[in-house]
Amino acid sequence: MRLPLFVMFLLMGLTPMMLQGLVMGRSFRRTQIEGRIIEVQNQSLITSDRLTRAEYMAAPSRDVLLDKELDTIADIFNGRIVVVDRNFRIIKDTFKLSVGRINVSEPVLRCFKGENSILREDEKQYFAVTAPIYDNTENRNIIGVLLTIASTENILSNVHSVEETSRLFVVVAAMVLILAGILLTMLFIRPFDRLQVSLDRMADGSLDEAVSENTYRETERISEAIQKTKTKLQTMDRSREEFVANVSHELKTPITSIRVLADSLMSMEDAPVELYREFMSDISDEIDRESKIVDDLLSLVKMDKSVAELNVAQVDINVLVQQILKRLQPIAEKREIELIYESIREVTADVDETKLSLAISNLVENAIKYNIDGGWVRVTLDADHKYFYVKVADSGIGIPEDAQESVFERFYRVDKARSRETGGTGLGLSITKNVVLMHYGAIRLLSKEGEGSTFTMRIPLTYIY
Ligand code: ADP
């Protein structure tokens, strides 16, 4: 960014200056020469008028004063003045070279015809102007021509020196511009540099520092975006820490129980075999629990991986639900809970069979676990043109209103003791929710404490990759 900015700045500064120098130089040279021509023309008209009045043509050799004046004027213009008479003979030449010679040059001829002309020879650095000399009669006949030849050499050398000065000015200005360019570019870039430093510090791990660079609206927006990303990172960091703390706590609980059971057995001198058996069975239960927590955690970690992990295939959902219910039937029967299946229509959908089966199982298992003895669980399968719906309703204990939001969180349980009793890990619903989200679906809970709960999941029939 630094170099393009600097080059842009230089070009913007130098281009107009150079263009102006070029155009001005040309027009300056032209106006200078034209100005000189007009000046010489005027002077020549004045002089020719004086020659007319002094009747110079009649007796040129006698008017010494006028001769001198002609010499002076020629000197002033760094030129030469020639007077030609009616017979084209040169009667006066300030260079004294051609007196007596004939001059039939074009300007002279034209002047005798009454046309005033200018002869410009820019290459040879001179120009010539003519002015008529009249007789003093009424008719004002042209009896002579005053030819003034002036050099443009000194004008051009003037122009050159002006051009030289302006070139020097351009060089100085360019140097000033380069310095200003470096300074301005540095100033302009500085907020971005500061942002870069902040980002580097963030990358090094200091997430607590605020990033705010409000010099430009752009840097302000970038800062805001960084701030948002940072907040998200911090939230993720916190939730990861929380998760690890929860996991450690959950994993430690069964281990603590096992230790307590084992220690108390060991502290007893001669415990009866029955007591050993009872304690060992408790220890075995705790190990099962630990193993279940580990299994659930592994399922959850798998869900957290990318969606590409989904093994999507056409699955008959009716068959899937029936298999789940068949598997859970014995657990329900133990507590005389009636399992009802209501299939409103045949449904086949693109889903990951294993994951969806786990999600529905969790819902039905919960419906049995958190039910009353002799209650019922009703599973309904329905579909429309876009989605299929699995509804799991129970006649159980229900979920208090203030806990309904939280039940999908990891390790959240409404009643810790009861969940523990039934072998719950607090991970079931969060696994279910993850599976539903992976299928781009949604899950909803309706429940009233003491009356029962209804979980409804909605999943698209076709999976969009
Ligand atoms: P758990 O392993 O404890 O069952 P879940 O994530 O499956 O964990 O459920 C979280 C909590 O939500 C449970 O501990 C329970 O308190 C409550 N819960 C879930 N399903 C139901 C239900 N059908 N009826 C009443 N409470 C439920």
XYZ file of C-alpha atoms and ligand atoms in Angstrom:
492
model
C 0.000 0.000 0.000
C 2.868 2.330 0.896
C 4.569 2.352 -2.514
C 1.448 2.722 -4.710
C 0.229 5.517 -2.467
C 3.558 7.310 -2.682
C 3.742 6.950 -6.485
C 0.143 8.160 -6.822
C 0.886 11.203 -4.716
C 3.985 12.042 -6.764
C 2.192 11.626 -10.084
C -0.683 13.778 -8.910
C 1.705 16.512 -7.839
C 4.216 16.406 -10.685
C 2.024 15.812 -13.751
C 0.107 19.123 -13.644
C 3.316 20.984 -12.878
C 5.169 19.499 -15.868
C 2.215 19.988 -18.222
C 1.902 23.574 -17.122
C 5.638 24.153 -17.627
C 5.459 22.737 -21.132
C 2.401 24.739 -22.241
C 3.559 27.937 -20.560
C 7.049 27.649 -22.096
C 5.646 27.457 -25.620
C 3.149 30.275 -25.274
C 5.675 32.452 -23.473
C 8.108 32.166 -26.393
C 5.336 32.981 -28.910
C 3.991 36.011 -27.060
C 7.472 37.396 -26.524
C 8.258 37.288 -30.277
C 4.837 38.640 -31.242
C 5.227 41.450 -28.738
C 8.561 42.380 -30.222
C 7.145 42.367 -33.769
C 4.348 44.746 -32.781
C 6.835 46.976 -31.017
C 9.109 47.100 -34.072
C 6.126 47.649 -36.371
C 4.927 50.607 -34.322
C 8.370 52.099 -34.139
C 8.816 51.634 -37.869
C 5.494 53.394 -38.620
C 6.497 56.291 -36.380
C 9.899 56.483 -38.056
C 8.475 56.263 -41.590
C 6.062 59.043 -40.688
C 8.943 61.193 -39.547
C 10.883 60.400 -42.730
C 7.824 61.437 -44.746
C 7.498 64.712 -42.905
C 11.206 65.467 -43.121
C 11.110 64.720 -46.843
C 13.966 62.339 -46.247
C 13.612 60.738 -49.670
C 14.298 64.022 -51.388
C 17.649 64.664 -49.761
C 18.654 61.784 -47.577
C 22.337 62.536 -47.371
C 21.731 65.945 -45.885
C 19.638 64.918 -42.908
C 22.402 63.754 -40.617
C 20.234 63.893 -37.498
C 17.659 61.551 -38.941
C 20.408 59.239 -40.136
C 21.750 59.057 -36.602
C 18.313 58.335 -35.230
C 17.855 55.496 -37.691
C 21.155 54.025 -36.493
C 20.064 54.283 -32.858
C 16.693 52.641 -33.503
C 18.400 49.819 -35.397
C 20.753 49.338 -32.459
C 17.901 49.303 -29.950
C 16.227 46.461 -31.820
C 19.512 44.737 -32.434
C 18.686 44.951 -36.116
C 19.183 46.721 -39.374
C 17.220 49.479 -41.070
C 17.193 49.859 -44.824
C 15.479 52.590 -46.838
C 14.569 51.767 -50.427
C 13.477 54.423 -52.958
C 10.946 54.211 -55.765
C 13.598 52.668 -58.051
C 14.219 49.896 -55.494
C 17.594 51.349 -54.842
C 18.868 51.279 -51.293
C 19.582 54.810 -50.211
C 20.235 54.097 -46.544
C 21.523 51.022 -44.725
C 22.470 51.197 -41.069
C 24.994 48.427 -41.760
C 26.352 50.563 -44.623
C 26.820 47.433 -46.705
C 24.277 47.704 -49.475
C 23.843 51.423 -50.214
C 23.291 51.843 -53.957
C 22.191 48.240 -54.475
C 18.786 47.216 -55.695
C 16.309 45.549 -53.322
C 13.327 43.829 -54.903
C 12.496 41.559 -51.991
C 8.879 40.532 -51.547
C 8.082 42.701 -48.516
C 9.438 45.785 -50.332
C 7.429 45.056 -53.478
C 4.293 44.523 -51.454
C 4.847 47.683 -49.487
C 5.055 49.750 -52.695
C 1.699 48.189 -53.596
C 0.296 49.517 -50.350
C 0.340 46.231 -48.392
C 2.169 46.052 -45.147
C 3.715 42.662 -44.551
C 5.828 40.926 -41.974
C 8.436 38.384 -42.903
C 9.123 35.912 -40.144
C 12.122 33.672 -40.129
C 11.910 31.967 -36.735
C 14.532 29.404 -37.709
C 17.094 32.074 -38.662
C 16.058 34.088 -35.611
C 14.949 37.296 -37.306
C 11.918 39.023 -38.757
C 11.419 41.977 -41.106
C 8.681 44.607 -41.194
C 8.017 47.316 -43.750
C 6.572 50.815 -43.503
C 5.786 53.134 -46.448
C 7.342 56.594 -46.848
C 5.056 59.034 -48.656
C 5.637 62.256 -50.551
C 4.149 65.386 -49.069
C 1.535 65.910 -51.750
C -2.211 65.521 -51.358
C -2.073 62.156 -53.134
C 0.320 60.669 -50.642
C 2.240 58.544 -53.136
C 4.542 55.909 -51.758
C 8.018 57.041 -52.644
C 10.037 54.808 -50.397
C 9.996 51.837 -48.065
C 11.452 51.617 -44.618
C 12.554 48.027 -44.088
C 13.405 47.079 -40.488
C 15.044 43.750 -39.891
C 15.185 42.766 -36.195
C 16.858 39.819 -34.543
C 14.917 37.566 -32.162
C 18.068 36.063 -30.758
C 18.091 38.028 -27.499
C 14.378 37.292 -26.966
C 15.041 33.584 -27.352
C 17.942 33.723 -24.941
C 15.633 35.495 -22.464
C 13.052 32.775 -22.951
C 15.724 30.148 -22.398
C 16.794 31.656 -19.130
C 13.145 31.801 -17.968
C 12.742 28.172 -18.973
C 15.875 27.284 -17.088
C 14.533 28.963 -13.947
C 11.214 27.174 -14.257
C 13.010 23.843 -14.740
C 14.957 24.499 -11.568
C 11.685 25.292 -9.835
C 10.229 21.961 -11.014
C 13.240 20.079 -9.642
C 12.982 21.829 -6.260
C 9.219 21.291 -6.185
C 9.692 17.614 -7.060
C 12.085 17.227 -4.162
C 9.656 18.928 -1.798
C 6.893 16.703 -3.171
C 8.952 13.554 -2.597
C 9.614 14.561 0.997
C 5.971 15.504 1.559
C 4.928 12.249 -0.133
C 7.057 10.144 2.194
C 5.759 12.032 5.215
C 2.087 11.936 4.192
C 2.219 8.258 3.202
C 3.712 7.457 6.586
C 1.033 9.468 8.357
C -1.718 7.873 6.272
C -0.490 4.332 6.872
C 0.144 4.775 10.586
C -3.396 3.768 11.797
C -3.138 0.576 9.722
C 0.261 -0.122 11.272
C -1.253 0.288 14.732
C -4.043 -2.145 13.782
C -1.438 -4.607 12.600
C 0.389 -4.359 15.939
C -2.889 -4.981 17.813
C -3.633 -7.988 15.621
C -0.140 -9.378 16.163
C -0.607 -9.018 19.901
C -3.947 -10.811 19.619
C -2.315 -13.593 17.645
C 0.244 -13.900 20.436
C -2.618 -14.655 22.791
C -3.532 -11.413 24.545
C -7.274 -11.429 23.910
C -8.148 -9.004 26.689
C -6.693 -5.896 25.046
C -9.241 -3.679 23.311
C -8.700 -3.036 19.586
C -9.942 0.416 18.655
C -8.434 2.470 15.860
C -10.842 5.262 15.036
C -8.716 7.495 12.782
C -10.624 6.561 9.620
C -14.091 5.149 9.190
C -12.465 2.126 7.479
C -10.125 1.419 10.387
C -13.052 1.938 12.754
C -15.040 -0.705 10.879
C -12.087 -3.108 10.806
C -11.618 -2.555 14.560
C -15.274 -3.312 15.171
C -15.069 -6.507 13.129
C -11.942 -7.558 15.032
C -13.624 -6.735 18.322
C -16.587 -8.925 17.364
C -14.338 -11.822 16.357
C -12.442 -11.386 19.615
C -15.621 -11.477 21.708
C -16.660 -14.636 19.878
C -13.251 -16.191 20.515
C -13.457 -15.239 24.177
C -16.933 -16.776 24.468
C -15.691 -19.933 22.803
C -12.709 -19.994 25.100
C -14.922 -19.593 28.155
C -17.403 -22.243 27.058
C -14.551 -24.637 26.345
C -13.142 -24.048 29.829
C -16.602 -24.528 31.306
C -17.060 -27.717 29.322
C -13.731 -29.138 30.458
C -14.566 -28.240 34.083
C -17.973 -29.917 33.751
C -16.502 -33.006 32.114
C -13.881 -33.376 34.841
C -16.516 -32.955 37.500
C -18.845 -35.488 35.877
C -16.075 -38.004 35.378
C -14.886 -37.587 38.945
C -18.283 -38.245 40.547
C -18.442 -42.015 39.793
C -14.740 -42.376 40.630
C -15.314 -40.722 44.016
C -18.207 -43.105 44.673
C -16.047 -46.094 43.711
C -13.285 -44.904 46.027
C -15.699 -44.373 48.929
C -17.177 -47.850 48.387
C -13.770 -49.522 48.092
C -12.324 -47.638 51.079
C -15.211 -48.525 53.343
C -14.925 -52.190 52.320
C -11.250 -52.191 53.073
C -11.668 -50.493 56.405
C -13.956 -53.291 57.565
C -12.057 -56.124 59.229
C -14.205 -59.096 58.316
C -17.085 -57.949 56.243
C -19.654 -60.553 55.262
C -19.650 -61.815 51.694
C -23.107 -60.347 51.063
C -21.825 -56.893 51.889
C -18.890 -57.406 49.526
C -21.297 -58.484 46.814
C -23.565 -55.489 47.393
C -20.663 -53.034 47.368
C -19.143 -54.673 44.316
C -22.458 -54.429 42.493
C -22.595 -50.704 43.400
C -19.038 -50.300 42.145
C -20.024 -52.044 38.907
C -22.977 -49.622 38.528
C -20.660 -46.662 38.966
C -18.300 -48.075 36.335
C -21.273 -48.426 33.947
C -22.132 -44.831 34.626
C -18.604 -43.692 33.960
C -18.568 -45.670 30.755
C -21.902 -44.141 29.692
C -20.595 -40.647 30.318
C -17.522 -41.410 28.206
C -19.702 -42.861 25.408
C -21.975 -39.805 25.434
C -19.003 -37.478 25.422
C -17.542 -39.294 22.455
C -20.853 -39.018 20.584
C -20.948 -35.319 21.366
C -17.395 -34.753 20.199
C -18.221 -36.545 16.957
C -21.195 -34.216 16.459
C -18.961 -31.218 16.936
C -16.892 -32.206 13.957
C -17.754 -30.956 10.509
C -21.075 -31.679 8.853
C -19.160 -33.639 6.216
C -18.981 -36.418 8.809
C -22.678 -37.083 8.218
C -23.362 -40.375 6.507
C -26.518 -39.420 4.657
C -28.672 -42.088 2.959
C -32.338 -42.745 2.158
C -33.873 -44.161 5.328
C -37.364 -45.469 6.047
C -38.175 -43.443 9.155
C -41.150 -45.676 10.122
C -38.901 -48.702 10.353
C -36.291 -46.710 12.246
C -38.779 -45.513 14.895
C -40.290 -48.980 15.227
C -36.847 -50.501 15.863
C -36.130 -47.934 18.582
C -39.439 -48.562 20.310
C -38.913 -52.317 20.142
C -35.547 -51.962 21.792
C -36.888 -49.730 24.563
C -40.074 -51.751 25.149
C -38.551 -53.888 27.970
C -37.473 -50.785 29.958
C -40.945 -49.303 29.584
C -42.582 -52.528 30.599
C -40.592 -52.640 33.817
C -42.478 -49.554 34.964
C -45.709 -50.465 33.190
C -45.422 -47.562 30.846
C -47.386 -47.904 27.638
C -45.421 -47.164 24.431
C -47.748 -45.969 21.672
C -46.636 -45.495 18.079
C -48.743 -43.475 15.681
C -47.584 -43.262 12.099
C -49.637 -40.793 10.088
C -47.843 -41.505 6.829
C -44.951 -43.428 5.327
C -41.785 -41.362 5.435
C -38.456 -41.884 3.738
C -35.847 -39.171 4.126
C -32.144 -38.416 3.548
C -30.613 -38.763 7.015
C -27.691 -40.229 8.902
C -29.399 -43.338 10.276
C -27.122 -43.973 13.272
C -27.149 -40.365 14.457
C -30.888 -39.871 13.979
C -31.573 -43.150 15.757
C -29.494 -41.932 18.711
C -31.391 -38.630 18.771
C -34.859 -40.255 18.776
C -33.743 -42.907 21.304
C -32.631 -40.161 23.706
C -36.066 -38.517 23.511
C -37.958 -41.774 24.055
C -35.594 -42.895 26.831
C -36.122 -39.564 28.623
C -39.881 -39.887 28.173
C -39.708 -43.253 29.943
C -37.150 -42.170 32.574
C -38.956 -39.011 33.636
C -42.399 -40.661 33.641
C -44.690 -41.937 36.315
C -45.204 -45.660 36.837
C -48.135 -46.809 34.683
C -47.874 -43.721 32.436
C -47.677 -43.557 28.657
C -45.327 -42.398 25.913
C -46.736 -41.520 22.487
C -44.449 -41.265 19.451
C -46.023 -39.714 16.353
C -44.487 -39.585 12.884
C -45.870 -37.134 10.345
C -44.632 -35.297 7.251
C -45.498 -32.576 4.784
C -43.934 -31.871 1.388
C -40.747 -30.503 2.917
C -40.190 -31.888 6.411
C -40.951 -34.888 8.588
C -41.903 -34.498 12.242
C -41.191 -36.864 15.133
C -43.226 -36.015 18.211
C -42.452 -37.700 21.555
C -45.098 -36.940 24.181
C -45.231 -38.359 27.707
C -47.396 -38.317 30.788
C -44.358 -37.693 32.985
C -43.195 -35.214 35.554
C -42.773 -32.374 33.054
C -40.135 -29.660 33.003
C -40.486 -26.384 34.905
C -40.846 -23.335 32.663
C -37.581 -21.717 33.754
C -35.616 -24.888 32.969
C -37.071 -25.459 29.504
C -34.452 -23.297 27.777
C -31.559 -25.010 29.550
C -32.376 -28.691 29.118
C -30.546 -28.771 25.787
C -27.311 -27.560 27.403
C -24.530 -30.013 28.135
C -24.691 -31.551 31.620
C -27.840 -29.626 32.529
C -30.317 -31.579 34.634
C -33.477 -30.336 36.288
C -33.206 -32.727 39.207
C -29.651 -33.947 39.663
C -30.539 -36.705 42.099
C -33.254 -38.178 39.908
C -31.131 -38.008 36.778
C -28.335 -39.769 38.593
C -30.707 -42.422 39.884
C -31.848 -43.178 36.369
C -28.297 -43.234 35.024
C -28.572 -39.907 33.184
C -25.479 -37.989 32.135
C -27.107 -34.656 31.233
C -25.772 -35.002 27.710
C -28.681 -36.792 25.986
C -30.694 -33.740 24.895
C -27.647 -31.806 23.794
C -26.666 -34.768 21.589
C -30.204 -34.835 20.159
C -30.169 -31.109 19.448
C -26.795 -31.359 17.720
C -28.020 -34.179 15.472
C -31.109 -32.159 14.540
C -29.036 -29.080 13.738
C -26.633 -31.138 11.624
C -29.631 -32.144 9.523
C -30.679 -28.460 9.258
C -33.731 -29.207 11.379
C -35.238 -27.749 14.549
C -36.416 -29.049 17.922
C -39.154 -27.643 20.142
C -40.276 -28.428 23.651
C -43.712 -27.995 25.191
C -44.085 -28.992 28.807
C -46.025 -28.362 31.949
C -44.703 -29.422 35.312
C -46.571 -32.422 36.659
C -48.483 -33.031 33.428
C -45.900 -34.194 30.898
C -43.645 -33.032 28.087
C -43.753 -33.055 24.305
C -40.577 -32.830 22.220
C -41.106 -32.252 18.489
C -38.306 -32.470 15.996
C -38.605 -31.225 12.428
C -36.133 -32.427 9.821
C -36.008 -31.724 6.048
C -36.916 -34.727 3.861
C -34.037 -34.047 1.510
C -30.592 -33.159 2.764
C -29.090 -30.087 1.138
C -25.314 -30.347 0.887
P -30.150 -36.877 31.295
O -29.041 -37.791 30.949
O -30.022 -36.294 32.640
O -31.476 -37.412 30.990
P -30.716 -35.082 29.130
O -29.865 -34.113 28.451
O -31.320 -36.173 28.313
O -29.883 -35.643 30.352
O -31.856 -34.288 29.808
C -31.568 -33.131 30.563
C -32.582 -32.924 31.670
O -33.845 -32.569 31.135
C -32.872 -34.168 32.440
O -31.947 -34.314 33.505
C -34.266 -33.932 32.947
O -34.229 -33.190 34.125
C -34.903 -33.102 31.882
N -35.750 -33.908 30.958
C -35.406 -34.409 29.754
N -36.438 -35.060 29.181
C -37.475 -34.955 30.007
C -38.836 -35.441 29.992
N -39.325 -36.108 28.966
N -39.631 -35.128 31.052
C -39.128 -34.423 32.079
N -37.866 -33.952 32.184
C -37.041 -34.223 31.160
